[in-house]
Structure formats: C-alpha cells, structure tokens
Coordinates of N, CA and C and ligand atoms in Angstrom, one line a residue:
M1425 N 120.5 36.3 -92.3 CA 121.1 35.0 -92.0 C 120.1 33.9 -92.2
I1426 N 120.6 32.8 -92.8 CA 119.7 31.6 -92.9 C 119.7 30.8 -91.7
N1427 N 118.6 30.5 -91.1 CA 118.5 29.9 -89.8 C 118.4 28.4 -89.9
K1428 N 117.5 27.9 -90.7 CA 117.3 26.4 -90.8 C 116.5 26.1 -92.1
I1429 N 116.4 24.8 -92.4 CA 115.5 24.4 -93.4 C 114.1 24.5 -92.8
E1430 N 113.2 25.4 -93.4 CA 111.9 25.6 -92.9 C 111.0 24.4 -93.4
H1431 N 111.1 24.2 -94.7 CA 110.3 23.0 -95.2 C 110.9 22.6 -96.6
L1432 N 110.5 21.4 -97.0 CA 110.7 20.9 -98.3 C 109.4 20.9 -99.0
G1433 N 109.4 21.4 -100.3 CA 108.2 21.4 -101.1 C 108.2 20.2 -102.1
I1434 N 107.1 19.5 -102.1 CA 107.0 18.3 -103.0 C 105.8 18.6 -103.9
A1435 N 106.1 18.5 -105.2 CA 105.0 18.7 -106.2 C 104.3 17.4 -106.4
V1436 N 102.9 17.5 -106.3 CA 102.1 16.3 -106.4 C 101.0 16.5 -107.4
K1437 N 100.5 15.4 -108.1 CA 99.4 15.6 -109.1 C 98.1 15.7 -108.4
N1438 N 97.9 15.0 -107.3 CA 96.6 15.0 -106.6 C 96.8 15.1 -105.1
I1439 N 96.4 16.3 -104.6 CA 96.8 16.6 -103.2 C 96.0 15.7 -102.2
E1440 N 94.8 15.3 -102.5 CA 94.0 14.5 -101.6 C 94.7 13.1 -101.5
E1441 N 95.1 12.5 -102.6 CA 95.7 11.2 -102.5 C 97.1 11.3 -101.8
A1442 N 97.8 12.4 -102.1 CA 99.2 12.6 -101.5 C 99.0 12.8 -100.0
N1443 N 98.0 13.6 -99.6 CA 97.8 13.8 -98.1 C 97.6 12.5 -97.4
A1444 N 96.9 11.5 -98.0 CA 96.6 10.2 -97.4 C 98.0 9.4 -97.3
I1445 N 98.8 9.5 -98.4 CA 100.1 8.8 -98.4 C 101.0 9.4 -97.3
Y1446 N 101.1 10.7 -97.2 CA 102.0 11.3 -96.3 C 101.5 11.2 -94.8
K1447 N 100.2 11.1 -94.7 CA 99.6 10.9 -93.3 C 100.1 9.5 -92.8
T1448 N 100.0 8.5 -93.7 CA 100.4 7.1 -93.4 C 102.0 7.1 -93.1
L1449 N 102.7 7.8 -94.0 CA 104.2 7.8 -93.9 C 104.6 8.4 -92.6
L1450 N 104.1 9.6 -92.3 CA 104.6 10.4 -91.2 C 103.8 10.1 -89.8
G1451 N 102.7 9.5 -89.9 CA 101.9 9.1 -88.7 C 101.2 10.3 -88.2
V1452 N 101.1 11.4 -88.9 CA 100.3 12.6 -88.5 C 99.6 13.1 -89.7
A1453 N 98.4 13.8 -89.5 CA 97.7 14.4 -90.6 C 98.3 15.8 -90.9
A1454 N 98.0 16.3 -92.0 CA 98.4 17.7 -92.3 C 97.8 18.6 -91.3
Y1455 N 98.6 19.6 -90.8 CA 98.1 20.5 -89.8 C 97.4 21.7 -90.5
K1456 N 97.6 21.8 -91.8 CA 97.0 23.0 -92.5 C 96.9 22.7 -94.0
T1457 N 95.8 23.1 -94.6 CA 95.7 23.0 -96.0 C 95.3 24.4 -96.4
E1458 N 95.8 24.9 -97.5 CA 95.6 26.3 -97.9 C 95.7 26.4 -99.4
Q1459 N 94.8 27.2 -100.0 CA 94.9 27.6 -101.4 C 95.7 28.9 -101.5
V1460 N 96.7 28.9 -102.4 CA 97.4 30.2 -102.6 C 97.1 30.6 -104.0
A1461 N 96.1 31.5 -104.2 CA 95.6 31.8 -105.5 C 96.7 32.5 -106.3
S1462 N 97.5 33.4 -105.6 CA 98.5 34.2 -106.4 C 99.6 33.2 -107.0
E1463 N 99.8 32.0 -106.4 CA 100.8 31.1 -106.9 C 100.1 29.9 -107.7
N1464 N 98.8 30.0 -107.8 CA 98.1 28.9 -108.5 C 98.4 27.5 -107.9
V1465 N 98.3 27.4 -106.6 CA 98.6 26.1 -105.9 C 97.6 25.9 -104.8
N1466 N 97.4 24.6 -104.6 CA 96.8 24.1 -103.3 C 97.9 23.5 -102.5
T1467 N 98.0 23.8 -101.2 CA 99.1 23.3 -100.4 C 98.6 22.6 -99.2
S1468 N 99.4 21.7 -98.6 CA 99.1 21.1 -97.3 C 100.5 21.0 -96.6
F1469 N 100.4 21.1 -95.3 CA 101.7 21.1 -94.5 C 101.6 20.1 -93.4
F1470 N 102.8 19.4 -93.3 CA 102.9 18.3 -92.2 C 104.1 18.7 -91.4
K1471 N 104.0 18.5 -90.1 CA 105.2 18.8 -89.2 C 106.0 17.6 -89.1
V1472 N 107.3 17.7 -89.2 CA 108.3 16.7 -89.0 C 109.4 17.2 -88.1
G1473 N 109.3 17.0 -86.8 CA 110.2 17.6 -85.9 C 110.2 19.1 -86.0
E1474 N 111.4 19.7 -86.2 CA 111.5 21.1 -86.4 C 111.1 21.6 -87.8
S1475 N 111.1 20.7 -88.7 CA 110.9 21.1 -90.1 C 109.5 20.7 -90.6
K1476 N 109.2 21.0 -91.8 CA 107.9 20.7 -92.4 C 108.0 20.2 -93.8
I1477 N 107.0 19.5 -94.2 CA 106.8 19.0 -95.6 C 105.6 19.8 -96.1
E1478 N 105.8 20.4 -97.3 CA 104.7 21.1 -98.0 C 104.4 20.3 -99.3
L1479 N 103.2 19.9 -99.4 CA 102.7 19.2 -100.6 C 102.1 20.3 -101.5
L1480 N 102.4 20.3 -102.8 CA 101.9 21.3 -103.7 C 101.2 20.7 -104.9
E1481 N 100.0 21.1 -105.2 CA 99.2 20.7 -106.4 C 98.9 22.0 -107.2
G1482 N 99.2 21.9 -108.5 CA 98.9 23.1 -109.3 C 97.4 23.2 -109.5
T1483 N 96.9 24.4 -109.7 CA 95.5 24.6 -109.9 C 95.2 25.2 -111.3
S1484 N 96.2 25.4 -112.1 CA 96.0 25.8 -113.4 C 97.1 25.4 -114.3
P1485 N 97.0 25.4 -115.7 CA 98.1 25.0 -116.5 C 99.3 25.9 -116.4
E1486 N 99.0 27.2 -115.9 CA 100.1 28.2 -115.8 C 100.9 28.0 -114.5
S1487 N 100.4 27.2 -113.6 CA 101.0 27.0 -112.3 C 102.4 26.4 -112.5
A1488 N 103.4 27.0 -111.7 CA 104.8 26.5 -111.7 C 104.8 25.0 -111.4
I1489 N 103.8 24.5 -110.5 CA 103.8 23.1 -110.1 C 103.3 22.2 -111.3
T1490 N 102.3 22.7 -112.0 CA 101.8 21.9 -113.2 C 102.9 21.8 -114.2
K1491 N 103.6 22.9 -114.5 CA 104.7 22.9 -115.5 C 105.8 22.0 -115.0
F1492 N 106.2 22.0 -113.7 CA 107.2 21.2 -113.2 C 106.9 19.7 -113.4
I1493 N 105.7 19.3 -113.0 CA 105.3 17.9 -113.1 C 105.3 17.5 -114.6
E1494 N 104.8 18.3 -115.5 CA 104.8 18.0 -116.9 C 106.2 17.7 -117.4
K1495 N 107.2 18.4 -116.9 CA 108.6 18.3 -117.4 C 109.3 17.2 -116.6
K1496 N 109.2 17.2 -115.3 CA 110.1 16.3 -114.5 C 109.3 15.2 -113.7
G1497 N 108.0 15.3 -113.7 CA 107.2 14.4 -112.9 C 107.1 14.8 -111.5
E1498 N 106.4 14.1 -110.6 CA 106.2 14.4 -109.2 C 107.6 14.3 -108.5
G1499 N 107.7 15.1 -107.4 CA 109.0 15.0 -106.7 C 109.3 16.3 -106.0
I1500 N 110.5 16.3 -105.4 CA 111.0 17.5 -104.6 C 111.0 18.7 -105.5
H1501 N 110.4 19.7 -105.1 CA 110.2 20.9 -106.0 C 111.1 22.1 -105.5
H1502 N 111.2 22.2 -104.2 CA 112.0 23.3 -103.6 C 112.5 23.0 -102.2
I1503 N 113.5 23.7 -101.8 CA 114.0 23.8 -100.4 C 113.7 25.2 -99.9
A1504 N 113.0 25.3 -98.7 CA 112.8 26.6 -98.2 C 113.6 26.8 -96.9
F1505 N 114.3 28.0 -96.9 CA 115.1 28.3 -95.7 C 114.4 29.5 -94.9
D1506 N 114.4 29.3 -93.6 CA 113.8 30.3 -92.7 C 114.9 31.4 -92.5
V1507 N 114.4 32.7 -92.7 CA 115.3 33.8 -92.5 C 114.6 34.8 -91.6
D1508 N 115.4 35.6 -90.9 CA 114.8 36.6 -89.9 C 114.4 37.9 -90.7
D1509 N 115.2 38.2 -91.7 CA 115.0 39.5 -92.4 C 115.1 39.2 -93.9
I1510 N 113.9 39.0 -94.6 CA 114.0 38.5 -95.9 C 114.5 39.6 -96.9
E1511 N 114.2 40.8 -96.6 CA 114.7 41.9 -97.5 C 116.2 42.0 -97.5
A1512 N 116.8 41.9 -96.3 CA 118.2 41.9 -96.1 C 118.9 40.7 -96.8
E1513 N 118.3 39.6 -96.7 CA 118.8 38.3 -97.3 C 118.7 38.4 -98.8
M1514 N 117.6 39.0 -99.3 CA 117.5 39.2 -100.8 C 118.5 40.1 -101.3
E1515 N 118.8 41.2 -100.6 CA 119.8 42.2 -101.0 C 121.2 41.5 -101.0
K1516 N 121.4 40.7 -100.0 CA 122.8 40.1 -99.9 C 123.0 39.1 -101.1
L1517 N 121.9 38.3 -101.3 CA 122.1 37.2 -102.4 C 122.2 37.9 -103.7
K1518 N 121.4 39.0 -104.0 CA 121.5 39.7 -105.2 C 122.9 40.2 -105.5
K1519 N 123.5 40.8 -104.4 CA 124.9 41.3 -104.5 C 125.9 40.2 -104.8
Q1520 N 125.6 39.0 -104.3 CA 126.5 37.9 -104.5 C 126.3 37.2 -105.9
G1521 N 125.3 37.7 -106.6 CA 125.1 37.2 -108.0 C 124.0 36.2 -108.2
F1522 N 123.2 35.9 -107.2 CA 122.1 35.0 -107.3 C 121.0 35.7 -108.1
T1523 N 120.2 34.9 -108.9 CA 119.1 35.5 -109.6 C 117.8 35.3 -108.8
L1524 N 117.2 36.4 -108.3 CA 116.0 36.3 -107.5 C 114.8 36.3 -108.5
L1525 N 113.7 35.6 -108.1 CA 112.6 35.6 -109.0 C 111.5 36.7 -108.8
S1526 N 111.8 37.5 -107.8 CA 110.9 38.7 -107.6 C 111.8 39.8 -106.9
D1527 N 111.4 41.0 -107.2 CA 112.2 42.2 -106.6 C 111.8 42.4 -105.2
R1528 N 110.5 42.0 -104.8 CA 110.0 42.3 -103.5 C 109.6 40.9 -102.9
P1529 N 109.5 40.8 -101.6 CA 109.0 39.6 -101.0 C 107.5 39.5 -101.3
K1530 N 107.0 38.3 -101.5 CA 105.5 38.1 -101.8 C 104.9 37.4 -100.6
Q1531 N 103.5 37.5 -100.5 CA 102.8 36.7 -99.5 C 102.7 35.3 -100.0
G1532 N 103.2 34.3 -99.1 CA 103.2 32.9 -99.5 C 102.2 32.2 -98.5
A1533 N 102.3 30.8 -98.6 CA 101.4 30.0 -97.8 C 102.0 30.0 -96.4
D1534 N 101.1 29.6 -95.4 CA 101.5 29.3 -94.0 C 102.1 30.6 -93.3
N1535 N 101.4 31.7 -93.7 CA 101.8 33.0 -93.0 C 103.2 33.4 -93.1
K1536 N 103.7 33.4 -94.4 CA 105.1 33.7 -94.7 C 105.2 34.8 -95.8
L1537 N 106.3 35.6 -95.6 CA 106.8 36.4 -96.8 C 107.8 35.5 -97.5
I1538 N 107.7 35.4 -98.8 CA 108.6 34.5 -99.5 C 109.3 35.2 -100.7
C1539 N 110.4 34.6 -101.1 CA 111.1 35.0 -102.4 C 111.8 33.7 -102.9
F1540 N 111.8 33.5 -104.2 CA 112.5 32.4 -104.8 C 113.8 32.8 -105.4
V1541 N 114.8 31.9 -105.4 CA 116.0 32.0 -106.1 C 116.0 31.0 -107.3
H1542 N 116.4 31.5 -108.5 CA 116.3 30.6 -109.7 C 117.1 29.4 -109.5
P1543 N 116.6 28.2 -109.9 CA 117.4 27.0 -109.8 C 118.7 27.0 -110.5
K1544 N 118.8 27.8 -111.6 CA 120.1 27.9 -112.3 C 121.2 28.5 -111.5
S1545 N 120.8 29.3 -110.5 CA 121.7 30.0 -109.6 C 122.2 29.0 -108.5
A1546 N 121.5 27.9 -108.3 CA 121.8 27.1 -107.1 C 121.9 25.6 -107.5
N1547 N 122.7 25.3 -108.5 CA 123.0 23.9 -108.9 C 121.7 23.1 -109.1
G1548 N 120.7 23.7 -109.8 CA 119.5 23.0 -110.2 C 118.5 22.8 -109.1
V1549 N 118.6 23.6 -108.0 CA 117.6 23.4 -106.9 C 116.9 24.8 -106.7
L1550 N 115.6 24.8 -106.8 CA 114.8 26.0 -106.5 C 114.8 26.2 -105.0
I1551 N 115.3 27.4 -104.7 CA 115.4 27.8 -103.3 C 114.4 28.8 -102.9
E1552 N 113.7 28.6 -101.8 CA 112.7 29.6 -101.3 C 113.3 30.2 -100.0
L1553 N 113.2 31.5 -99.9 CA 113.5 32.2 -98.6 C 112.1 32.5 -98.0
C1554 N 112.0 32.2 -96.7 CA 110.7 32.6 -96.1 C 110.9 33.2 -94.7
Q1555 N 110.1 34.2 -94.4 CA 110.1 34.9 -93.1 C 108.7 34.9 -92.6
E1556 N 108.6 34.4 -91.3 CA 107.3 34.3 -90.7 C 106.8 35.8 -90.5
I1557 N 105.5 35.9 -90.8 CA 104.8 37.2 -90.6 C 104.4 37.2 -89.1
K1558 N 105.0 38.1 -88.4 CA 104.7 38.2 -86.9 C 103.3 38.8 -86.7
K1559 N 102.6 38.3 -85.8 CA 101.3 38.8 -85.4 C 101.5 40.2 -84.7
Q1560 N 100.6 41.2 -85.1 CA 100.7 42.5 -84.4 C 100.3 42.4 -83.0
G1561 N 100.9 43.2 -82.1 CA 100.4 43.3 -80.7 C 100.9 42.1 -80.0
Ligands
CMX2005 N1 113.6 22.8 -109.5 C1 114.7 22.6 -110.3 N2 114.7 23.0 -111.6 C2 113.5 23.6 -112.1 C3 112.4 23.8 -111.3 C4 112.5 23.3 -109.9 N3 111.4 23.5 -109.1 N4 111.4 24.3 -112.0 C5 111.9 24.5 -113.2 N5 113.2 24.1 -113.3 C6 114.1 24.1 -114.4 C7 113.5 23.9 -115.7 O1 113.3 22.5 -115.9 C8 114.5 24.5 -116.7 O2 115.6 23.6 -116.9 P1 116.3 23.4 -118.3 O3 116.6 24.8 -118.8 O4 117.5 22.5 -118.0 O5 115.3 22.7 -119.1 C9 115.1 25.6 -115.9 O6 114.7 25.4 -114.5 C10 114.6 27.0 -116.2 O7 113.4 27.0 -116.6 P2 112.7 28.4 -117.2 O8 112.3 28.1 -118.6 O9 113.6 29.6 -116.9 O10 111.5 28.6 -116.3 P3 110.2 27.7 -116.0 O11 109.1 28.3 -116.8 O12 110.5 26.3 -116.0 O13 110.1 28.2 -114.5 C11 110.9 28.8 -112.4 C12 111.0 27.8 -113.5 C13 111.7 28.3 -111.2 C14 111.4 30.2 -112.8 C15 109.4 29.0 -111.9 O14 108.9 27.7 -111.6 C16 109.2 29.9 -110.8 O15 109.1 31.1 -111.0 N6 109.1 29.4 -109.5 C17 108.8 30.2 -108.4 C18 107.4 30.2 -107.9 C19 106.9 28.8 -107.6 O16 107.6 27.8 -107.7 N7 105.7 28.8 -107.1 C20 105.0 27.5 -106.6 C21 105.3 27.3 -105.2 C22 104.6 28.3 -104.3 C23 104.6 27.9 -102.8 O17 105.6 27.3 -102.3 O18 103.7 28.3 -102.1

C-alpha cells in the first residue's frame, strides 16, 4: 500500500548553490547531505512538514540526473512514495503492467530501499517507491 508522498526529488546543477536557495525558501537548513555512489548523485534533504524535498546533483556524465538536466534542464525529477513492503508493491505494480526499473529493491539515500517506475508507465512522471530500513533491535 502507498502511504504518502515521502519526498519530491529536484534535479540541480550545483547542490551547494541549491542548498543555499532552499534554505532561504524553506527557512531550515538541509538535515542531511549524502553521496549515493551507486546512483552517481550527491543529495541533500530538507524537511517540509511530513514530507521532504531531495535535491540531487549528478556526479558523472552517466548519472540519471546529469542526463535529465541536459535534456530538460533543472526541475522536478521524481515523486517518491512511502510504502511498508516494497517487494509486495513492486510485485503488484508489475502485475498491473507498470515497467519497473529494477527487479530487486536497491539501497537508496536517506536509509531507504528504493525502486523506480519508468516515467512512460506513469504519464511522464518518474515514480520512486521507498521503504524505510528499520534499525535492528
Ligand atoms: N521524469 C520524466 N521523464 C523522464 C525522466 C524523469 N526523471 N528521465 C527521463 N525521462 C524521459 C526521457 O526524457 C525520455 O523521454 P522521450 O522518450 O519523450 O524523449 C524517456 O523518459 C525515456 O528515456 P530513456 O531513453 O528510456 O531513458 P533515459 O536514459 O532518459 O533514462 C530513466 C530515464 C528514468 C530510465 C533513468 O533516468 C533511470 O533509470 N532513473 C532511475 C534512477 C534515477 O533516477 N536515479 C537518480 C536518483 C537517485 C535517488 O533518488 O537517490
């Protein structure tokens, strides 16, 4: 089951400059910055009530973020939905005909298991499913 919008991802050219802009806009600093080497991105997260904003900067020409900005410019890159059981949600969406971008959940930023749904499956919007990784004990 999809619970809520967990965050909106925004592709930016320069994360230092964007952090300063979003700090001014939201009145709070990023609570976390993180490099996700497997996705070729630098990220920062801001809390907005129950939701979050994730800024994403590509770290290589192969990065999905670098390619997105080359084609479309900076802007909203994805919507991420919080789910309790990502594998069950992936199985359900696959059966319903959505194109998933990985067969298994991957380790994402901010302590999450993630999986993306191709934007062609969802009216031109890249969808991310994310499940919080619970701490043991
Ligand atoms: N939102 C909407 N449309 C997008 C998109 C996005 N974020 N990224 C690409 N597209 C569009 C492309 O412009 C292209 O459109 P047209 O066919 O109309 O020109 C179409 O989707 C398909 O493009 P493609 O050639 O199949 O694939 P791309 O090489 O453009 O890759 C995608 C697109 C979504 C498959 C790839 O970006 C991907 O695998 N994304 C998932 C991983 C990711 O985004 N990682 C970074 C974030 C990590 C994090 O959140 O931590």
